[in-house]
PDB file of C-alpha atoms in Angstrom:
ATOM      1  CA  UNK M1479     127.806 150.882  68.168  1.00 41.00           C
ATOM      2  CA  UNK M1480     128.175 152.460  72.006  1.00 38.00           C
ATOM      3  CA  UNK M1481     130.860 154.540  70.791  1.00 44.00           C
ATOM      4  CA  UNK M1482     128.300 156.209  68.231  1.00 44.00           C
ATOM      5  CA  UNK M1483     125.768 155.863  70.637  1.00 39.00           C
ATOM      6  CA  UNK M1484     127.756 157.704  73.564  1.00 45.00           C
ATOM      7  CA  UNK M1485     129.035 160.685  70.499  1.00 50.00           C
ATOM      8  CA  UNK M1486     125.142 161.254  69.270  1.00 46.00           C
ATOM      9  CA  UNK M1487     124.561 161.360  72.945  1.00 43.00           C
ATOM     10  CA  UNK M1488     127.557 164.217  73.814  1.00 51.00           C
ATOM     11  CA  UNK M1489     126.169 165.860  70.762  1.00 52.00           C
ATOM     12  CA  UNK M1490     122.841 166.426  72.244  1.00 50.00           C
ATOM     13  CA  UNK M1491     123.940 167.326  75.428  1.00 50.00           C
ATOM     14  CA  UNK M1492     126.334 170.309  73.615  1.00 51.00           C
ATOM     15  CA  UNK M1493     123.255 171.873  71.612  1.00 48.00           C
ATOM     16  CA  UNK M1494     121.817 171.516  74.575  1.00 47.00           C
ATOM     17  CA  UNK M1495     123.930 174.285  75.915  1.00 53.00           C
ATOM     18  CA  UNK M1496     127.142 172.678  77.223  1.00 78.00           C
ATOM     19  CA  UNK M1497     128.952 174.082  74.847  1.00 89.00           C
ATOM     20  CA  UNK M1498     129.841 176.740  76.639  1.00 93.00           C
ATOM     21  CA  UNK M1499     131.906 174.067  78.838  1.00 95.00           C
ATOM     22  CA  UNK M1500     133.550 172.689  75.896  1.00 95.00           C
ATOM     23  CA  UNK M1501     134.459 175.668  74.597  1.00 95.00           C
ATOM     24  CA  UNK M1502     135.812 176.904  77.681  1.00 97.00           C
ATOM     25  CA  UNK M1503     138.192 174.082  78.026  1.00 98.00           C
ATOM     26  CA  UNK M1504     139.439 173.771  74.414  1.00 97.00           C
ATOM     27  CA  UNK M1505     141.070 176.596  74.813  1.00 97.00           C
ATOM     28  CA  UNK M1506     143.288 174.872  77.384  1.00 98.00           C
ATOM     29  CA  UNK M1507     143.541 171.350  76.025  1.00 97.00           C
ATOM     30  CA  UNK M1508     143.687 170.172  72.281  1.00 96.00           C
ATOM     31  CA  UNK M1509     144.242 167.212  71.126  1.00 96.00           C
ATOM     32  CA  UNK M1510     147.275 164.681  72.434  1.00 97.00           C
ATOM     33  CA  UNK M1511     147.464 166.728  75.902  1.00 98.00           C
ATOM     34  CA  UNK M1512     148.326 165.551  79.050  1.00 99.00           C
ATOM     35  CA  UNK M1513     145.757 166.953  81.617  1.00 99.00           C
ATOM     36  CA  UNK M1514     145.622 166.381  85.465  1.00 99.00           C
ATOM     37  CA  UNK M1515     141.887 166.790  87.321  1.00 99.00           C
ATOM     38  CA  UNK M1516     141.791 167.057  90.396  1.00 99.00           C
ATOM     39  CA  UNK M1517     138.994 166.259  92.454  1.00 98.00           C
ATOM     40  CA  UNK M1518     137.311 164.598  89.707  1.00 98.00           C
ATOM     41  CA  UNK M1519     134.582 163.652  92.107  1.00 96.00           C
ATOM     42  CA  UNK M1520     132.641 161.245  89.493  1.00 96.00           C
ATOM     43  CA  UNK M1521     133.966 162.400  86.588  1.00 96.00           C
ATOM     44  CA  UNK M1522     132.062 165.569  84.786  1.00 95.00           C
ATOM     45  CA  UNK M1523     135.499 167.411  83.927  1.00 97.00           C
ATOM     46  CA  UNK M1524     137.430 163.995  83.385  1.00 97.00           C
ATOM     47  CA  UNK M1525     134.648 163.394  80.621  1.00 96.00           C
ATOM     48  CA  UNK M1526     134.684 166.259  78.804  1.00 97.00           C
ATOM     49  CA  UNK M1527     138.324 166.335  78.362  1.00 98.00           C
ATOM     50  CA  UNK M1528     138.327 162.632  76.759  1.00 97.00           C
ATOM     51  CA  UNK M1529     135.884 163.913  74.361  1.00 95.00           C
ATOM     52  CA  UNK M1530     138.364 167.240  73.116  1.00 96.00           C
ATOM     53  CA  UNK M1531     141.229 164.108  73.177  1.00 96.00           C
ATOM     54  CA  UNK M1532     143.387 164.552  76.086  1.00 98.00           C
ATOM     55  CA  UNK M1533     145.020 161.890  77.918  1.00 98.00           C
ATOM     56  CA  UNK M1534     143.336 162.482  81.662  1.00 98.00           C
ATOM     57  CA  UNK M1535     144.751 161.191  84.898  1.00 98.00           C
ATOM     58  CA  UNK M1536     142.103 162.076  87.392  1.00 98.00           C
ATOM     59  CA  UNK M1537     142.008 162.114  90.939  1.00 98.00           C
ATOM     60  CA  UNK M1538     139.819 160.926  93.204  1.00 98.00           C
ATOM     61  CA  UNK M1539     140.427 160.130  96.868  1.00 97.00           C
ATOM     62  CA  UNK M1540     136.691 159.437  98.182  1.00 96.00           C
ATOM     63  CA  UNK M1541     135.956 155.742  98.541  1.00 95.00           C
ATOM     64  CA  UNK M1542     132.520 155.678  97.168  1.00 95.00           C
ATOM     65  CA  UNK M1543     133.019 158.305  93.873  1.00 96.00           C
ATOM     66  CA  UNK M1544     136.479 155.898  92.805  1.00 97.00           C
ATOM     67  CA  UNK M1545     133.862 153.040  92.151  1.00 96.00           C
ATOM     68  CA  UNK M1546     131.947 154.844  90.449  1.00 96.00           C
ATOM     69  CA  UNK M1547     134.922 156.464  88.594  1.00 96.00           C
ATOM     70  CA  UNK M1548     136.391 152.366  88.229  1.00 96.00           C
ATOM     71  CA  UNK M1549     133.744 151.352  86.848  1.00 94.00           C
ATOM     72  CA  UNK M1550     132.939 154.014  84.234  1.00 94.00           C
ATOM     73  CA  UNK M1551     137.167 153.961  83.516  1.00 94.00           C
ATOM     74  CA  UNK M1552     138.612 150.647  84.674  1.00 88.00           C
ATOM     75  CA  UNK M1553     137.148 148.185  81.729  1.00 85.00           C
ATOM     76  CA  UNK M1554     139.907 148.671  79.164  1.00 80.00           C
ATOM     77  CA  UNK M1555     137.228 146.643  76.564  1.00 78.00           C
ATOM     78  CA  UNK M1556     134.564 149.806  77.388  1.00 80.00           C
ATOM     79  CA  UNK M1557     137.419 151.697  77.536  1.00 80.00           C
ATOM     80  CA  UNK M1558     138.670 150.208  74.129  1.00 84.00           C
ATOM     81  CA  UNK M1559     135.129 150.883  72.599  1.00 81.00           C
ATOM     82  CA  UNK M1560     134.734 154.496  73.954  1.00 85.00           C
ATOM     83  CA  UNK M1561     138.205 156.070  71.953  1.00 84.00           C
ATOM     84  CA  UNK M1562     139.700 156.216  75.291  1.00 88.00           C
ATOM     85  CA  UNK M1563     141.960 153.864  76.001  1.00 84.00           C
ATOM     86  CA  UNK M1564     145.305 154.614  76.932  1.00 89.00           C
ATOM     87  CA  UNK M1565     144.675 157.548  77.988  1.00 96.00           C
ATOM     88  CA  UNK M1566     142.984 157.473  81.168  1.00 97.00           C
ATOM     89  CA  UNK M1567     144.354 156.658  84.470  1.00 97.00           C
ATOM     90  CA  UNK M1568     142.881 156.633  87.888  1.00 98.00           C
ATOM     91  CA  UNK M1569     144.488 157.982  91.245  1.00 98.00           C
ATOM     92  CA  UNK M1570     142.306 157.019  94.564  1.00 98.00           C
ATOM     93  CA  UNK M1571     144.351 159.431  96.322  1.00 98.00           C
ATOM     94  CA  UNK M1572     144.439 162.951  97.689  1.00 98.00           C
ATOM     95  CA  UNK M1573     146.975 165.809  97.020  1.00 99.00           C
ATOM     96  CA  UNK M1574     148.716 167.793  99.348  1.00 98.00           C
ATOM     97  CA  UNK M1575     151.962 169.462  99.896  1.00 98.00           C
ATOM     98  CA  UNK M1576     153.648 166.049 100.612  1.00 98.00           C
ATOM     99  CA  UNK M1577     153.516 162.644 101.508  1.00 98.00           C
ATOM    100  CA  UNK M1578     151.448 161.720 104.105  1.00 98.00           C
ATOM    101  CA  UNK M1579     148.171 159.998 104.622  1.00 98.00           C
ATOM    102  CA  UNK M1580     145.358 162.909 106.225  1.00 98.00           C
ATOM    103  CA  UNK M1581     142.089 162.719 107.117  1.00 97.00           C
ATOM    104  CA  UNK M1582     138.451 163.613 104.297  1.00 97.00           C
ATOM    105  CA  UNK M1583     135.573 164.948 105.881  1.00 96.00           C
ATOM    106  CA  UNK M1584     132.699 162.767 104.131  1.00 95.00           C
ATOM    107  CA  UNK M1585     129.183 164.776 103.555  1.00 93.00           C
ATOM    108  CA  UNK M1586     126.708 163.518 102.552  1.00 88.00           C
ATOM    109  CA  UNK M1587     126.695 164.943  99.433  1.00 88.00           C
ATOM    110  CA  UNK M1588     129.971 164.212  98.403  1.00 90.00           C
ATOM    111  CA  UNK M1589     131.372 167.391  95.679  1.00 92.00           C
ATOM    112  CA  UNK M1590     131.443 169.228  99.614  1.00 92.00           C
ATOM    113  CA  UNK M1591     134.237 166.695 101.002  1.00 94.00           C
ATOM    114  CA  UNK M1592     136.851 168.064 102.244  1.00 93.00           C
ATOM    115  CA  UNK M1593     140.201 167.506 103.709  1.00 93.00           C
ATOM    116  CA  UNK M1594     140.024 170.975 104.685  1.00 92.00           C
ATOM    117  CA  UNK M1595     138.648 171.781 108.518  1.00 90.00           C
ATOM    118  CA  UNK M1596     138.891 175.330 108.030  1.00 91.00           C
ATOM    119  CA  UNK M1597     136.077 175.329 104.932  1.00 86.00           C
ATOM    120  CA  UNK M1598     133.915 172.505 106.604  1.00 88.00           C
ATOM    121  CA  UNK M1599     132.700 174.496 110.204  1.00 89.00           C
ATOM    122  CA  UNK M1600     133.660 178.126 108.619  1.00 87.00           C
ATOM    123  CA  UNK M1601     132.698 177.616 104.794  1.00 83.00           C
ATOM    124  CA  UNK M1602     129.274 178.867 103.747  1.00 87.00           C
ATOM    125  CA  UNK M1603     128.044 174.906 103.908  1.00 83.00           C
ATOM    126  CA  UNK M1604     128.853 174.848 107.463  1.00 83.00           C
ATOM    127  CA  UNK M1605     125.288 175.280 109.054  1.00 85.00           C
ATOM    128  CA  UNK M1606     123.596 173.378 106.220  1.00 87.00           C
ATOM    129  CA  UNK M1607     125.382 170.161 105.795  1.00 88.00           C
ATOM    130  CA  UNK M1608     127.337 168.154 108.071  1.00 90.00           C
ATOM    131  CA  UNK M1609     130.606 165.499 107.515  1.00 91.00           C
ATOM    132  CA  UNK M1610     129.711 162.387 110.105  1.00 92.00           C
ATOM    133  CA  UNK M1611     132.348 160.404 108.416  1.00 94.00           C
ATOM    134  CA  UNK M1612     136.107 160.815 107.956  1.00 95.00           C
ATOM    135  CA  UNK M1613     138.004 158.706 106.341  1.00 96.00           C
ATOM    136  CA  UNK M1614     142.470 158.307 105.989  1.00 98.00           C
ATOM    137  CA  UNK M1615     143.098 158.570 102.551  1.00 97.00           C
ATOM    138  CA  UNK M1616     147.265 158.457 101.081  1.00 98.00           C
ATOM    139  CA  UNK M1617     148.191 162.014 100.474  1.00 99.00           C
ATOM    140  CA  UNK M1618     150.463 163.013  97.452  1.00 99.00           C
ATOM    141  CA  UNK M1619     151.685 165.571  95.105  1.00 99.00           C
ATOM    142  CA  UNK M1620     151.311 166.975  92.718  1.00 99.00           C
ATOM    143  CA  UNK M1621     155.429 166.904  91.555  1.00 99.00           C
ATOM    144  CA  UNK M1622     155.168 163.515  92.186  1.00 99.00           C
ATOM    145  CA  UNK M1623     152.644 162.996  89.408  1.00 99.00           C
ATOM    146  CA  UNK M1624     154.652 165.140  86.934  1.00 99.00           C
ATOM    147  CA  UNK M1625     157.202 162.933  87.810  1.00 99.00           C
ATOM    148  CA  UNK M1626     155.166 159.752  86.638  1.00 98.00           C
ATOM    149  CA  UNK M1627     152.503 160.923  83.936  1.00 98.00           C
ATOM    150  CA  UNK M1628     154.153 163.609  82.787  1.00 98.00           C
ATOM    151  CA  UNK M1629     153.889 167.554  82.856  1.00 99.00           C
ATOM    152  CA  UNK M1630     150.039 168.151  81.944  1.00 99.00           C
ATOM    153  CA  UNK M1631     149.721 171.418  79.842  1.00 99.00           C
ATOM    154  CA  UNK M1632     146.483 171.981  81.373  1.00 99.00           C
ATOM    155  CA  UNK M1633     145.784 170.922  85.715  1.00 99.00           C
ATOM    156  CA  UNK M1634     141.934 171.963  87.188  1.00 99.00           C
ATOM    157  CA  UNK M1635     141.767 171.494  90.879  1.00 98.00           C
ATOM    158  CA  UNK M1636     138.865 171.759  92.925  1.00 96.00           C
ATOM    159  CA  UNK M1637     139.134 170.419  96.332  1.00 97.00           C
ATOM    160  CA  UNK M1638     137.153 171.815  98.737  1.00 94.00           C
ATOM    161  CA  UNK M1639     139.327 174.814 100.374  1.00 94.00           C
ATOM    162  CA  UNK M1640     141.872 173.139 100.009  1.00 97.00           C
ATOM    163  CA  UNK M1641     144.050 174.566  97.029  1.00 98.00           C
ATOM    164  CA  UNK M1642     146.057 176.181  99.229  1.00 98.00           C
ATOM    165  CA  UNK M1643     147.864 172.562  99.887  1.00 98.00           C
ATOM    166  CA  UNK M1644     147.357 171.427  96.887  1.00 99.00           C
ATOM    167  CA  UNK M1645     149.441 173.938  94.885  1.00 99.00           C
ATOM    168  CA  UNK M1646     152.779 174.266  97.480  1.00 98.00           C
ATOM    169  CA  UNK M1647     152.719 170.192  96.337  1.00 99.00           C
ATOM    170  CA  UNK M1648     153.752 171.670  92.949  1.00 99.00           C
ATOM    171  CA  UNK M1649     157.170 173.014  92.412  1.00 98.00           C
ATOM    172  CA  UNK M1650     157.035 173.931  88.579  1.00 97.00           C
ATOM    173  CA  UNK M1651     155.281 175.751  86.363  1.00 98.00           C
ATOM    174  CA  UNK M1652     152.248 174.234  84.295  1.00 99.00           C
ATOM    175  CA  UNK M1653     150.953 175.495  81.178  1.00 99.00           C
ATOM    176  CA  UNK M1654     147.244 176.271  83.047  1.00 99.00           C
ATOM    177  CA  UNK M1655     146.299 175.733  85.905  1.00 99.00           C
ATOM    178  CA  UNK M1656     142.664 176.278  87.840  1.00 99.00           C
ATOM    179  CA  UNK M1657     141.255 176.719  91.102  1.00 98.00           C
ATOM    180  CA  UNK M1658     137.724 176.882  93.203  1.00 97.00           C
ATOM    181  CA  UNK M1659     137.305 179.988  95.252  1.00 96.00           C
ATOM    182  CA  UNK M1660     135.110 181.449  97.337  1.00 94.00           C
ATOM    183  CA  UNK M1661     134.727 184.791  98.911  1.00 93.00           C
ATOM    184  CA  UNK M1662     134.595 183.931 102.532  1.00 91.00           C
ATOM    185  CA  UNK M1663     137.972 182.733 101.923  1.00 93.00           C
ATOM    186  CA  UNK M1664     139.541 184.869  99.578  1.00 94.00           C
ATOM    187  CA  UNK M1665     142.601 185.542 101.689  1.00 94.00           C
ATOM    188  CA  UNK M1666     143.426 181.568 101.053  1.00 96.00           C
ATOM    189  CA  UNK M1667     143.401 182.106  96.787  1.00 97.00           C
ATOM    190  CA  UNK M1668     145.338 185.168  97.026  1.00 97.00           C
ATOM    191  CA  UNK M1669     147.523 182.374  99.405  1.00 98.00           C
ATOM    192  CA  UNK M1670     147.251 180.506  95.946  1.00 98.00           C
ATOM    193  CA  UNK M1671     148.273 183.085  93.591  1.00 98.00           C
ATOM    194  CA  UNK M1672     151.034 183.887  95.653  1.00 98.00           C
ATOM    195  CA  UNK M1673     153.107 180.779  95.586  1.00 98.00           C
ATOM    196  CA  UNK M1674     152.133 180.409  92.556  1.00 99.00           C
ATOM    197  CA  UNK M1675     153.571 183.587  90.718  1.00 98.00           C
ATOM    198  CA  UNK M1676     156.897 181.762  93.562  1.00 98.00           C
ATOM    199  CA  UNK M1677     157.409 179.570  91.209  1.00 98.00           C
ATOM    200  CA  UNK M1678     157.288 181.547  87.017  1.00 98.00           C
ATOM    201  CA  UNK M1679     155.862 184.789  86.041  1.00 98.00           C
ATOM    202  CA  UNK M1680     151.469 183.729  85.458  1.00 98.00           C
ATOM    203  CA  UNK M1681     149.078 185.878  84.325  1.00 98.00           C
ATOM    204  CA  UNK M1682     145.483 185.531  85.060  1.00 99.00           C
ATOM    205  CA  UNK M1683     141.490 185.384  84.688  1.00 98.00           C
ATOM    206  CA  UNK M1684     138.430 184.681  86.402  1.00 98.00           C
ATOM    207  CA  UNK M1685     135.054 183.018  85.884  1.00 97.00           C
ATOM    208  CA  UNK M1686     131.452 183.514  88.232  1.00 97.00           C
ATOM    209  CA  UNK M1687     130.104 179.785  89.558  1.00 94.00           C
ATOM    210  CA  UNK M1688     128.988 177.580  86.518  1.00 91.00           C
ATOM    211  CA  UNK M1689     129.575 180.167  83.552  1.00 93.00           C
ATOM    212  CA  UNK M1690     131.745 179.054  81.782  1.00 94.00           C
ATOM    213  CA  UNK M1691     132.834 182.131  80.643  1.00 95.00           C
ATOM    214  CA  UNK M1692     136.591 183.603  81.335  1.00 97.00           C
ATOM    215  CA  UNK M1693     135.755 186.922  82.233  1.00 97.00           C
ATOM    216  CA  UNK M1694     138.105 189.017  80.316  1.00 97.00           C
ATOM    217  CA  UNK M1695     139.402 188.436  77.189  1.00 96.00           C
ATOM    218  CA  UNK M1696     142.611 189.164  77.068  1.00 97.00           C
ATOM    219  CA  UNK M1697     145.122 187.716  80.665  1.00 98.00           C
ATOM    220  CA  UNK M1698     145.063 190.580  83.377  1.00 98.00           C
ATOM    221  CA  UNK M1699     147.975 190.511  86.425  1.00 98.00           C
ATOM    222  CA  UNK M1700     147.474 189.820  89.884  1.00 97.00           C
ATOM    223  CA  UNK M1701     145.953 192.990  90.641  1.00 97.00           C
ATOM    224  CA  UNK M1702     143.824 193.631  87.985  1.00 98.00           C
ATOM    225  CA  UNK M1703     142.427 190.482  89.424  1.00 98.00           C
ATOM    226  CA  UNK M1704     141.842 191.092  92.180  1.00 96.00           C
ATOM    227  CA  UNK M1705     140.453 194.440  91.444  1.00 96.00           C
ATOM    228  CA  UNK M1706     137.636 192.668  89.560  1.00 96.00           C
ATOM    229  CA  UNK M1707     136.677 190.062  92.319  1.00 95.00           C
ATOM    230  CA  UNK M1708     136.283 193.100  94.974  1.00 93.00           C
ATOM    231  CA  UNK M1709     133.937 194.406  92.800  1.00 93.00           C
ATOM    232  CA  UNK M1710     131.574 192.449  93.059  1.00 93.00           C
ATOM    233  CA  UNK M1711     129.296 193.025  96.019  1.00 90.00           C
ATOM    234  CA  UNK M1712     128.332 189.151  96.772  1.00 90.00           C
ATOM    235  CA  UNK M1713     129.357 187.266 100.342  1.00 88.00           C
ATOM    236  CA  UNK M1714     128.768 183.676  98.373  1.00 90.00           C
ATOM    237  CA  UNK M1715     130.477 184.449  95.675  1.00 93.00           C
ATOM    238  CA  UNK M1716     132.881 181.668  94.026  1.00 95.00           C
ATOM    239  CA  UNK M1717     134.559 180.400  90.695  1.00 97.00           C
ATOM    240  CA  UNK M1718     137.141 179.199  89.222  1.00 98.00           C
ATOM    241  CA  UNK M1719     140.758 181.330  88.813  1.00 98.00           C
ATOM    242  CA  UNK M1720     142.469 180.405  86.190  1.00 99.00           C
ATOM    243  CA  UNK M1721     146.608 180.998  85.900  1.00 99.00           C
ATOM    244  CA  UNK M1722     148.737 181.012  82.638  1.00 99.00           C
ATOM    245  CA  UNK M1723     151.966 180.235  82.596  1.00 98.00           C
ATOM    246  CA  UNK M1724     154.397 182.330  80.354  1.00 83.00           C
TER     247      UNK M1724
END
């Protein structure tokens, strides 16, 4: 009964304007595919990936957020009732270039907690929010996760300015990757792209803010991506860059 109710609620959500996000991710994810949700927070994207039939490794270092994830997906009986049994794996760690420990700056608004000092001090939220708490979190790498869980079809990265160190921990292509960018730190996005191109041939696309729509109808080169993004006259431009390895 719980599973039926859940399906009905999801169908209602889709009819109320959420179909775009399902349509977006269905371009990268098929039933049975493995996905990594890096910076899962409380699991909004994790749930979408599960509903698309994927197996999901959900990675979140914040203690409070991980407790929410554990309540949602840490119970085998509940997972079985929802059709998620054997398809969801929770990892209470951060990701970086190498294993170890790093400070995580915790904001009252959990979605802007970060391991990037620069992002916290110089980014668009620096004068609007505070990060009053610091947690020392265990760090692993994308390569280590791949060794443990397998190569994902899709990897979503949303880590508030720490994207480059996360991607530096990857030395082999993943078929599809998305990572967040902001205009004020576009140089960091370029570093991410340069690193990804160093490990394989890749093409690109992007979406703006929460549009859940790819800007291009086809995959484009690095140069075409930069040209399109530089054409936006918006100092607060942000969104996600999508990467496809050939």
